[in-house]
Coordinates of C-alpha atoms in Angstrom, one line a residue:
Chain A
X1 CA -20.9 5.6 -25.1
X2 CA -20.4 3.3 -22.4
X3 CA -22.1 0.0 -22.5
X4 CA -21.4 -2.6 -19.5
X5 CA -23.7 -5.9 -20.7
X6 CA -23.8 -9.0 -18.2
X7 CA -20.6 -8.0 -16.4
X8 CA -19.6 -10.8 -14.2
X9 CA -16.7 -10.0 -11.4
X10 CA -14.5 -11.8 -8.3
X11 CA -12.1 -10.9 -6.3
X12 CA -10.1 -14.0 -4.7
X13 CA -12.7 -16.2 -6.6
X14 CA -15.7 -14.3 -4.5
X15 CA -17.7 -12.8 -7.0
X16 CA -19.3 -9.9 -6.3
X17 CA -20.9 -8.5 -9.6
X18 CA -23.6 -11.0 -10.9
X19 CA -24.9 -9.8 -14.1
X20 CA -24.4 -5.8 -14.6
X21 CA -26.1 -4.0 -17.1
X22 CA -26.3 -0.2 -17.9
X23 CA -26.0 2.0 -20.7
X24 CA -24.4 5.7 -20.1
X25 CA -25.2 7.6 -23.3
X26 CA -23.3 10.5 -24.9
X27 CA -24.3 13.8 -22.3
X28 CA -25.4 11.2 -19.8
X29 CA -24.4 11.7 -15.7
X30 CA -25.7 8.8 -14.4
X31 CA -25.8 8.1 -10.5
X32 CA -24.7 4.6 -9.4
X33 CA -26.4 4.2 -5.7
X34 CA -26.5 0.9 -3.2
X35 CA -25.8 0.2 -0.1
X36 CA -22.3 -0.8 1.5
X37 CA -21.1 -4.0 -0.4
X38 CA -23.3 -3.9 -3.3
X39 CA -19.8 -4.1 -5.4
X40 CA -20.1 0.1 -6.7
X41 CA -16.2 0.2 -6.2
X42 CA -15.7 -2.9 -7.8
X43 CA -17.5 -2.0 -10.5
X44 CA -15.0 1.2 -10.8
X45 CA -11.8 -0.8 -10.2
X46 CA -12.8 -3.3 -13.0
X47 CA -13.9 -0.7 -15.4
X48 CA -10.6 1.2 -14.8
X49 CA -8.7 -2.5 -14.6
X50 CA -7.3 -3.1 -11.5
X51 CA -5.1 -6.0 -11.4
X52 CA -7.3 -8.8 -9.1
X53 CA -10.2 -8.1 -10.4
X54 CA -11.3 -10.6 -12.5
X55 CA -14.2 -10.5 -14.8
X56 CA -15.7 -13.6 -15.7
X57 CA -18.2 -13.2 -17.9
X58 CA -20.1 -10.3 -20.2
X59 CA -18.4 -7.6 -21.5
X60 CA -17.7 -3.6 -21.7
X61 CA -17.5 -1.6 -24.5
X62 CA -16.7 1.8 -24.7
X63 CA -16.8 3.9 -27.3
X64 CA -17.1 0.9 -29.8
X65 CA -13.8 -0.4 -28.3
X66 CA -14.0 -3.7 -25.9
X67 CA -12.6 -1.7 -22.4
X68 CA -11.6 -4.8 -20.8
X69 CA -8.9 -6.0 -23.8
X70 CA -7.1 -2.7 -22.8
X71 CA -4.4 -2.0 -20.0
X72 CA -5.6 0.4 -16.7
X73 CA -3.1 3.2 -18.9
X74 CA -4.3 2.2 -22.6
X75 CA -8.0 2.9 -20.7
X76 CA -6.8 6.5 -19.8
X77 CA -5.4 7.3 -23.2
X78 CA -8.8 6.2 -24.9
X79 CA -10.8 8.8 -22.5
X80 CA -11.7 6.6 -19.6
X81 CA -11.2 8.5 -16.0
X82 CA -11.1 7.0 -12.9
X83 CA -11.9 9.4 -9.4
X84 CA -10.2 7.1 -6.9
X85 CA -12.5 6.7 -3.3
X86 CA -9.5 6.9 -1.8
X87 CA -6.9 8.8 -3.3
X88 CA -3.5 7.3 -3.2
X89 CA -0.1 9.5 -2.1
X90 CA 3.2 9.0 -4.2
X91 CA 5.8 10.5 -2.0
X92 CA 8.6 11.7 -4.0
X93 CA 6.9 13.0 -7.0
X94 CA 5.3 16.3 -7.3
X95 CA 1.7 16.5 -8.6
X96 CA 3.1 18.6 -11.5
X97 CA 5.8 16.1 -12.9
X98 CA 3.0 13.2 -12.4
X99 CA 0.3 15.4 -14.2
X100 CA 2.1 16.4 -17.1
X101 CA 4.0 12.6 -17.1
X102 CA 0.4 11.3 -17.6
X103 CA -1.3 14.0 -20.2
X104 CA 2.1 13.9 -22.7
X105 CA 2.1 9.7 -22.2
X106 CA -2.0 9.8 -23.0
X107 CA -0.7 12.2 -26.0
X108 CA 1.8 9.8 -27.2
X109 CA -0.2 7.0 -27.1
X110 CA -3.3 8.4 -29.5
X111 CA -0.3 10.4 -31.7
X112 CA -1.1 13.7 -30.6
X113 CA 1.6 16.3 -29.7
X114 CA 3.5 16.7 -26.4
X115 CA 2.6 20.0 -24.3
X116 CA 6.0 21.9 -23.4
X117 CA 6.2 22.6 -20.0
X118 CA 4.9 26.0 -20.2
X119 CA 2.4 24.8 -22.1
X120 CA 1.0 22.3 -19.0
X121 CA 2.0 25.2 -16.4
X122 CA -0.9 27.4 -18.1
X123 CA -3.3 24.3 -18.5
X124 CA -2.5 23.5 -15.0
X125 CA -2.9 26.9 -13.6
X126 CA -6.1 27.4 -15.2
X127 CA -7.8 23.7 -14.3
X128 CA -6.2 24.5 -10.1
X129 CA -8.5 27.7 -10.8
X130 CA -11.5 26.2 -11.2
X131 CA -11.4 24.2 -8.1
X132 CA -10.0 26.8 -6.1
X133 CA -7.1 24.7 -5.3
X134 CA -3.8 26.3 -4.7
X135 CA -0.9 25.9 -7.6
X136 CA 1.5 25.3 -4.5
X137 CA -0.7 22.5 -3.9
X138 CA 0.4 21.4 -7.1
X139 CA 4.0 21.5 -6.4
X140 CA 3.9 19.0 -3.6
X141 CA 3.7 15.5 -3.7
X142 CA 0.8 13.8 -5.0
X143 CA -1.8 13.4 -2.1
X144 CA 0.8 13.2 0.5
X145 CA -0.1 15.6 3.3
X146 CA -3.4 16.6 1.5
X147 CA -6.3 16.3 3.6
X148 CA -9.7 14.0 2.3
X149 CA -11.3 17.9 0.8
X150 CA -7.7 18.2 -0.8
X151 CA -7.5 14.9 -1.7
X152 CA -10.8 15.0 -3.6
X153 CA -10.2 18.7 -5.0
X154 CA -6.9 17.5 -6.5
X155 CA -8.5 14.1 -8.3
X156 CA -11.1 16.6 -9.7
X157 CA -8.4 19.1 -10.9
X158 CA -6.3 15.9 -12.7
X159 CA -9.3 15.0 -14.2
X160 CA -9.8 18.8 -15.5
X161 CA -6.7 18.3 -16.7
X162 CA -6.6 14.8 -18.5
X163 CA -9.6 16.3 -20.4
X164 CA -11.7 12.9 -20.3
X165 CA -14.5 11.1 -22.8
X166 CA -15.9 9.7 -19.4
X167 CA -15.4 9.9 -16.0
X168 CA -16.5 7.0 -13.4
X169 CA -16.1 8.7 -10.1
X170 CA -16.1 6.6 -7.2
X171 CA -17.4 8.3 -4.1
X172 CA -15.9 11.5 -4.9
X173 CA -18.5 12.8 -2.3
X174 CA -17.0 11.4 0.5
X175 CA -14.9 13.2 2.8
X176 CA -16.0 16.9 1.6
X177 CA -17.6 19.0 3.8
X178 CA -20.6 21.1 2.6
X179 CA -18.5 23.9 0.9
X180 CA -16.7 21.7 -0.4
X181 CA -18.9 19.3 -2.2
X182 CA -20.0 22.5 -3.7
X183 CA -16.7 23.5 -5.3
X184 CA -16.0 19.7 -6.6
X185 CA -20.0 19.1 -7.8
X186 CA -19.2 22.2 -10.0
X187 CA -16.0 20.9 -11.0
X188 CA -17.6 17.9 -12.1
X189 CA -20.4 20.1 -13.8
X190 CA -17.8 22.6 -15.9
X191 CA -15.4 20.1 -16.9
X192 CA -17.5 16.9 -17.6
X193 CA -21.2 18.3 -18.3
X194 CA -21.0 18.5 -22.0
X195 CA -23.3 16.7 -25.2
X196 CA -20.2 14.5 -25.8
X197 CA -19.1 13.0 -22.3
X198 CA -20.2 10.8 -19.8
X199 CA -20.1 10.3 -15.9
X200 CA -20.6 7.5 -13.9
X201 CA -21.6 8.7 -10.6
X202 CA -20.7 6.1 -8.1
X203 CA -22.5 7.9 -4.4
X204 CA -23.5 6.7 -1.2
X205 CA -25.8 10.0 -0.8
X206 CA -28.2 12.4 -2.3
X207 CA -26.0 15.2 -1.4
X208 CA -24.5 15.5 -4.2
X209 CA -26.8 14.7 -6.6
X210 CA -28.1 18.4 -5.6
X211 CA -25.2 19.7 -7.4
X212 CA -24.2 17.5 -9.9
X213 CA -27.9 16.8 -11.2
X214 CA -28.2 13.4 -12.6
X215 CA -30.1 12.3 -15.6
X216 CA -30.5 8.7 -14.7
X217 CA -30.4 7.2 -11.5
X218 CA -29.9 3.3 -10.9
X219 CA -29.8 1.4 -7.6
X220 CA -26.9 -1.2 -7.3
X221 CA -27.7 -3.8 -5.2
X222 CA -25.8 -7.6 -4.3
X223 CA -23.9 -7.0 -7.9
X224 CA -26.6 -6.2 -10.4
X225 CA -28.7 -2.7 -11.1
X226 CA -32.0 -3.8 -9.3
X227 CA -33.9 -0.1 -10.4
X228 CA -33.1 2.8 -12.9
X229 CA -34.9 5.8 -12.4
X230 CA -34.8 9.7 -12.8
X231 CA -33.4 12.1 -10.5
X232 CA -36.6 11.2 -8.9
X233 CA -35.1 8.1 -7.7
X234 CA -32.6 9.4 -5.4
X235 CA -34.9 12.0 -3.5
X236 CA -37.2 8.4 -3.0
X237 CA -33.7 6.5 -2.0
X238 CA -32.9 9.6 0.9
X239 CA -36.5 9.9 2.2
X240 CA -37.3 6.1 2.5
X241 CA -33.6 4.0 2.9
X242 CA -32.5 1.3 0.4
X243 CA -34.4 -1.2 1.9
X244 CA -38.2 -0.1 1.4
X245 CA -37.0 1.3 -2.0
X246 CA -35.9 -2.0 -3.3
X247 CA -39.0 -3.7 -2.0
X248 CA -40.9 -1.9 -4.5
X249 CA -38.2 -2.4 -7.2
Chain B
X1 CA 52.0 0.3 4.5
X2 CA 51.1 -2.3 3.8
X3 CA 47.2 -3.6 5.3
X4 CA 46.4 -6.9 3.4
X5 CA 48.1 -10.0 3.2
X6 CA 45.7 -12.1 1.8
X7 CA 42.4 -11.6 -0.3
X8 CA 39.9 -10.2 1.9
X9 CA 36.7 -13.0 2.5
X10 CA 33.5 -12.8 3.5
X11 CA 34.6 -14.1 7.3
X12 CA 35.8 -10.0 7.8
X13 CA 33.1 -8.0 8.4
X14 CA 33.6 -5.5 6.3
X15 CA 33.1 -7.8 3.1
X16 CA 30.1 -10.4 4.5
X17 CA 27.9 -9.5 1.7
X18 CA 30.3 -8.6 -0.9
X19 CA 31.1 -11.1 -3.7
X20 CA 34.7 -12.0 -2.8
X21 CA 35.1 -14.0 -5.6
X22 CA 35.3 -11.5 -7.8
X23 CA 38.6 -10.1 -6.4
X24 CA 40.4 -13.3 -6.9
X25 CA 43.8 -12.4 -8.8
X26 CA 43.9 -9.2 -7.9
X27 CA 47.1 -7.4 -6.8
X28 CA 46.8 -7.2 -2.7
X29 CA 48.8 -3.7 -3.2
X30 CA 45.1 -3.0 -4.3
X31 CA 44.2 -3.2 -1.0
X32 CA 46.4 -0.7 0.3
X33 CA 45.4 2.2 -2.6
X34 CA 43.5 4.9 -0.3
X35 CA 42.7 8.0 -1.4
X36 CA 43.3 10.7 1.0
X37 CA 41.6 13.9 1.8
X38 CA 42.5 16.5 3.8
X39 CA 39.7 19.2 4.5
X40 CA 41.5 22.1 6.5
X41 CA 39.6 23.6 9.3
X42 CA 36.5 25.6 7.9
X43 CA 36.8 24.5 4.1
X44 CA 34.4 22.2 2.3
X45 CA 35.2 19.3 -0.5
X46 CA 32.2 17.8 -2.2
X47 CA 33.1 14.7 -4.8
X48 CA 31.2 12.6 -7.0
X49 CA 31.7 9.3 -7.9
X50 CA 29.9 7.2 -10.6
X51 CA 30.7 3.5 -11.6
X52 CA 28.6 3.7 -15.2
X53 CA 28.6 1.8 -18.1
X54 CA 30.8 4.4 -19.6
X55 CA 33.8 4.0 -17.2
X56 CA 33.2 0.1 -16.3
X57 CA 33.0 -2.7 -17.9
X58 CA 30.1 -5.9 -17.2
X59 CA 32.5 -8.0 -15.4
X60 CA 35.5 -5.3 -13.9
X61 CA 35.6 -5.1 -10.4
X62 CA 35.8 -1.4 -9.2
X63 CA 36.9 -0.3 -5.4
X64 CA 37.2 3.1 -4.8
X65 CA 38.2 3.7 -1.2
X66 CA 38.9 6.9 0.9
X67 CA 40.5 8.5 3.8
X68 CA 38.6 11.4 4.6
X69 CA 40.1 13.7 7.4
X70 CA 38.0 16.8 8.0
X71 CA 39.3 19.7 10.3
X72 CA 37.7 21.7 12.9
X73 CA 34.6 23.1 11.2
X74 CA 35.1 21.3 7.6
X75 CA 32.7 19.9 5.8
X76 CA 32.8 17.1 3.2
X77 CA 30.0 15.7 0.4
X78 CA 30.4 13.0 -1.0
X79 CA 28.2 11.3 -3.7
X80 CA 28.5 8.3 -5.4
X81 CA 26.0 5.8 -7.7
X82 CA 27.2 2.5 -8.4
X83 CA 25.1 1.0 -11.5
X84 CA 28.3 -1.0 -13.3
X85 CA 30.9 -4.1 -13.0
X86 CA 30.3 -7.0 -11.6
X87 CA 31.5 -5.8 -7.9
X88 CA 31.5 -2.3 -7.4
X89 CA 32.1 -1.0 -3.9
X90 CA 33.2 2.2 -2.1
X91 CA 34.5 2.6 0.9
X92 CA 34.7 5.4 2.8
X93 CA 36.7 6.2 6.3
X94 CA 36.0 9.7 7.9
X95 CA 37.8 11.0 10.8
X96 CA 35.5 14.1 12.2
X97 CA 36.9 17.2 14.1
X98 CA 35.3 19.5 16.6
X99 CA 32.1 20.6 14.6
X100 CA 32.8 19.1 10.7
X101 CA 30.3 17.4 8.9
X102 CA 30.4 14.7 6.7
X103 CA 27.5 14.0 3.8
X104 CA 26.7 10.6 2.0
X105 CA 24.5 10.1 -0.6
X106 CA 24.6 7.0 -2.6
X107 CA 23.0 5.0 -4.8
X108 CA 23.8 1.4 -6.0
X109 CA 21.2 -0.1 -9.2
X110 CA 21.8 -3.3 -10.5
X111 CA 20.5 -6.8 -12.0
X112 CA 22.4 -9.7 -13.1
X113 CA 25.2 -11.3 -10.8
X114 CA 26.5 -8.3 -9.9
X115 CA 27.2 -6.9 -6.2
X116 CA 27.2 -3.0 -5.5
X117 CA 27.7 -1.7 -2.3
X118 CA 28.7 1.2 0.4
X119 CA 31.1 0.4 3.2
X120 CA 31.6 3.8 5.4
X121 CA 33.0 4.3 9.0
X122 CA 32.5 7.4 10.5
X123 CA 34.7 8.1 13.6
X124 CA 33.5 11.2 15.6
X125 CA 37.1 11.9 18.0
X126 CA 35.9 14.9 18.7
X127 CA 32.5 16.8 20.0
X128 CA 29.8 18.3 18.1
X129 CA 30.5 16.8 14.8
X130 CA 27.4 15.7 12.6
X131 CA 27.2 13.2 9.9
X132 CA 24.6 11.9 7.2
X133 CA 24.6 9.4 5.4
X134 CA 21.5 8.2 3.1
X135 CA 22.1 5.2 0.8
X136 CA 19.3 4.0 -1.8
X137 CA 19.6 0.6 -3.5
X138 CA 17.8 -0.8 -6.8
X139 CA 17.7 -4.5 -7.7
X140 CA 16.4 -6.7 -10.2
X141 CA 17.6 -10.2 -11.3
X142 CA 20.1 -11.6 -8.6
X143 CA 21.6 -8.4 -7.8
X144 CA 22.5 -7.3 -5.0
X145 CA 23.0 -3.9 -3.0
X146 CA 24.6 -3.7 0.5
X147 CA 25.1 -0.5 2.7
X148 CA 27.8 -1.4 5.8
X149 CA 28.0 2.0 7.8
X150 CA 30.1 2.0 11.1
X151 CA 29.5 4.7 13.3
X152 CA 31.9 5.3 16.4
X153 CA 31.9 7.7 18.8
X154 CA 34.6 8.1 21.3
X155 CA 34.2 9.3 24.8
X156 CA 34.7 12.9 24.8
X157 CA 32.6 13.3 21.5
X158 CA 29.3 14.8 22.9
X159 CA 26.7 16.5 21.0
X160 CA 27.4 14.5 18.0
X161 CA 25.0 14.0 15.6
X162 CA 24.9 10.7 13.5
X163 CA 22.1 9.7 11.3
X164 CA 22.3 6.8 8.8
X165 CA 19.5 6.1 6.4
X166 CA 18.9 2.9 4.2
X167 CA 16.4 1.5 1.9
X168 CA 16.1 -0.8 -0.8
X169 CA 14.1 -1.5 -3.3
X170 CA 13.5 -4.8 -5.4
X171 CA 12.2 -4.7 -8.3
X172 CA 12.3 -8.5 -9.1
X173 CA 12.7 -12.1 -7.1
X174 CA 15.9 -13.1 -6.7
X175 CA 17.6 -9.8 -5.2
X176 CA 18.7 -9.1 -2.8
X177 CA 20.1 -5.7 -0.3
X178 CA 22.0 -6.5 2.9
X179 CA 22.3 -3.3 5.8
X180 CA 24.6 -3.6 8.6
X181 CA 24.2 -0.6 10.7
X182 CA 27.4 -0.9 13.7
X183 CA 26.7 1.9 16.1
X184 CA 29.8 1.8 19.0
X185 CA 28.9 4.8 21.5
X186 CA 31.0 5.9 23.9
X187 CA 29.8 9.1 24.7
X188 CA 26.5 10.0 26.8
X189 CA 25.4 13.1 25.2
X190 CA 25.2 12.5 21.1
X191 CA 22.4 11.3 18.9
X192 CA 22.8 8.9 16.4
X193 CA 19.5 7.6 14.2
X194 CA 19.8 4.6 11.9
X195 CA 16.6 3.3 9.7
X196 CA 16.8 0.4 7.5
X197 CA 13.6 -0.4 4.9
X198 CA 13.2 -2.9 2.6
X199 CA 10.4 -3.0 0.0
X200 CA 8.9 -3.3 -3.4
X201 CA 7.4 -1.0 -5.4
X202 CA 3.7 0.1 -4.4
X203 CA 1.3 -1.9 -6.5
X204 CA -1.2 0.7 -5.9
X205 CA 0.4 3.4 -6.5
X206 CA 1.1 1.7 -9.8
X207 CA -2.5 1.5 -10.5
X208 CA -3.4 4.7 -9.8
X209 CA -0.2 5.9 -11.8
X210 CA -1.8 3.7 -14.6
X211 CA -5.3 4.9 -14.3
X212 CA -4.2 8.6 -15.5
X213 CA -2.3 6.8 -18.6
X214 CA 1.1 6.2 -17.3
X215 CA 2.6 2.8 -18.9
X216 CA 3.8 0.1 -16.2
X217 CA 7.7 1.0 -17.3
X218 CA 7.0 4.7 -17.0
X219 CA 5.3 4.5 -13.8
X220 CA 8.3 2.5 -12.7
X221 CA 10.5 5.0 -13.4
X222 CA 9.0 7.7 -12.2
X223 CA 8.8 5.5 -8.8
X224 CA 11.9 4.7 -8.9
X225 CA 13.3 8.3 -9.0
X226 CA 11.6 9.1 -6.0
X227 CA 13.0 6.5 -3.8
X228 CA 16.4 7.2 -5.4
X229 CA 16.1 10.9 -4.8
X230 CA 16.3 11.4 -1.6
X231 CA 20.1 10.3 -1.6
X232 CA 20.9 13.3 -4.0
X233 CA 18.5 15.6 -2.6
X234 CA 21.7 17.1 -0.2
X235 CA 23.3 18.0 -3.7
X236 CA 22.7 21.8 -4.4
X237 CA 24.7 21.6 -7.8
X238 CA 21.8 21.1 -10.3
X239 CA 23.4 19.7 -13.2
X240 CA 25.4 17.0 -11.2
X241 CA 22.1 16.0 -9.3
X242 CA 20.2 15.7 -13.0
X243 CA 23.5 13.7 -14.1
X244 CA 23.4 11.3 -11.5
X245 CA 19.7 10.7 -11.7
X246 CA 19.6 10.1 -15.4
X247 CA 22.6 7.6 -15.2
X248 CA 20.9 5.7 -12.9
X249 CA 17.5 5.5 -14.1
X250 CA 19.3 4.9 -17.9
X251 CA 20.7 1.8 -16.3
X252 CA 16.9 0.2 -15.1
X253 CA 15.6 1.4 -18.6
X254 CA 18.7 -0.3 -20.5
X255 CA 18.4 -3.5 -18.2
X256 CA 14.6 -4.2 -17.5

């Protein structure tokens, strides 16, 4: 469903992806790992379309459509999610008004109905449930005040709520405690693990991986995917570091 | 009375920023129109004020100016967004008793040529009187948005409290907001704040706004609302508060 082929990306004319290419099928969580600098966040910011990230060459289609002809909000409305690294705060609007701002304009934008207000409340209420995050949490501003756990509890419960195709979740791992991790890998596991989604699972560690179990595992490394393996992969990546592992690749 | 004898220019101090130019042939008894109010000892008055599309025209000039006198205990609101004319400006002179409070909120919006702006003194005569004043300020094209607040505090005034809050937001080059915070303490025991920001709108905010399928104009808004709400947020009545909002976020729809 997701198909990245060749991607070529800079920032401030550096590149830093040199030839990307993976393949997330239908059902598919699929673990993104490298070391610090290997361009895993670029690769999110240009699949969700940041504005100075500019892609060069090769191409990304998702669901049949070319991703990178669409804007950052056209992306959302076609099922694309983005898990932000670092969550940012909007002082001034309440996580609520954002929330239901965003679902109704995704709505509009593929010709589906508005939710009421009640309507969003209940969806709210029941996605804030899952991962154990307070509705009065919901009423404050978005991110501001939250700590990193929050943070990262709040980014899963918007993505329980936008409902999306595919999610590319950029070190939603870090930050969270151990109790923590648990609550969001399950998060990630009720609302995303199904036949007809995808993840992209950008993480620095195996940690995760225990919860969110991944079906393929590839090793990001000076902008390209050096190795894909299985879940296998990671357990080699913890045990023997990046740098033995990609000896051998 | 009679105050001004000639057209006021940007040499007084009170108009530096203001677009004099646009006062030319106007009556100089103009100058001398105050309104006054009287708030009796323990009474409130709240007002709102809105230069809108629907009272003003593109190029009218609009000055509303006012003689507030609150007595011991009173306390006054006033409210104001200025989002139409070519000048629009409101002044506002507040003489504090013993313990009244005075409340600013205000908001100007504009693009084009056009000049909107708050010009307030406060003058605390007498102790333990607080004022607040927080003024927002929206601008696009080569608008402009000015807040000139005056504070003074006379010698026996202690234990006042003064605070005076500004920022401005551009939403385009060319803009422009002007803040001239005059602070003239005479008293030893009083606290005054003044804060002045100037800024654009948070490009990544924008982006993470747009990542969850919000549109650049609708993440604008929604930005735009929270920087302008703090200046209403002091405004209990509901219905006012939503009516103020929605004129001045109608005005950046309607104009960018």
């Amino acid at each position: 469903m997701l198909k990245i082929e060749n991607l070529h990306a800079e920032i401030d004319g550096k590149p830093i992806l040199k030839g990307l290419t993976l393949e997330v099928q239908p059902g598919e969580v699929h673990a993104i790992m490298g070391p610090n600098g290997a361009g895993k966040s670029t690769l999110a910011y240009v699949l969700g379309g940041r504005p100075g990230y500019e892609v060069t060459d090769g191409s990304v289609t998702f669901g049949g459509k070319d991703l990178l002809d669409l804007e950052p909000h056209e992306r959302a409305a076609a099922g694309l999610f983005l898990g932000f690294q670092y969550p940012v705060e909007i002082p001034g609007v309440s996580n609520v008004q954002f929330l239901r701002e965003a679902l109704n304009a995704q709505r509009e934008e593929r010709g589906e109905e508005k939710l009421t207000g009640g309507e969003f409340l209940k969806l709210a209420k029941e996605k804030a449930g899952l991962l154990k995050l307070d509705m009065d949490m919901l009423k404050r501003h978005v991110n501001v005040g939250f700590s990193g756990g929050e943070k990262k509890r709040a980014e899963m419960v918007q993505m329980g709520i936008l409902d999306p195709q595919f999610a590319v979740l950029d070190e939603t791992d870090s930050g969270l405690d151990i109790d923590a991790l648990r609550v969001v890998g399950d998060g990630i596991n009720a609302i995303m693990r199904q036949p007809d989604k995808g993840v992209l699972l950008i993480t620095h560690y195996q940690r995760l991986l225990e919860v969110v179990k991944p079906d393929k595992v590839s090793i990001l490394s000076d902008g390209r995917i050096v190795r894909t393996g299985g879940p296998e992969l990671a357990m080699q990546l913890e045990e023997e570091g990046y740098d033995r592992v990609m000896e051998t690749a | 009375m009679t105050e001004a004898l000639i057209l006021p220019t940007t040499r007084d101090e009170a108009w530096r920023y203001s677009d004099v130019a646009a006062l030319e042939g106007m009556d100089l008894s103009t100058f001398d129109d105050w309104r006054d109010i009287e708030v009796p000892a323990g009474e409130s008055f709240r007002d709102v004020i809105a230069i809108t599309d629907e009272n003003t025209g593109p190029d009218e000039t609009v000055l509303h100016r006012l003689r507030v006198r609150l007595g011991e205990g009173a306390r006054c609101e006033l409210f104001g967004l200025i989002a139409a004319g070519r000048l629009g400006r409101v002044e506002v002179v507040v003489t504090l008793a013993r313990g009244s409070h005075f409340e600013l909120g205000g908001v100007t919006v504009g693009g084009r040529e056009t000049t909107r702006e708050f010009v307030t003194r406060m003058a605390h005569e007498e102790p333990e009187a607080t004022s607040n004043q927080t003024v927002r300020s929206v601008h696009w094209g080569k608008g402009t948005g000015n807040f000139l607040g005056r504070i003074d505090v006379v010698r026996n005034a202690q234990k006042t409290d003064a605070a005076q809050s500004f920022k401005g937001l551009l939403l385009e080059k060319g803009a422009s907001v002007n803040s001239v915070p005059q602070l003239e303490i005479f008293a030893d025991d009083v606290k005054c704040a003044h804060g002045a920001a100037i800024g654009q709108l948070d490009e990544s905010a924008r982006f993470y706004m747009a990542s969850r399928g919000l549109s650049p104009d609708l993440s604008r808004r929604l930005l735009v609302q929270a920087f302008i709400g703090d200046a209403f947020v002091a405004l209990d009545d509901e219905e006012q508060r939503e009516a103020l909002m929605q004129a001045a976020l109608d005005k950046l729809d309607r104009h960018l």
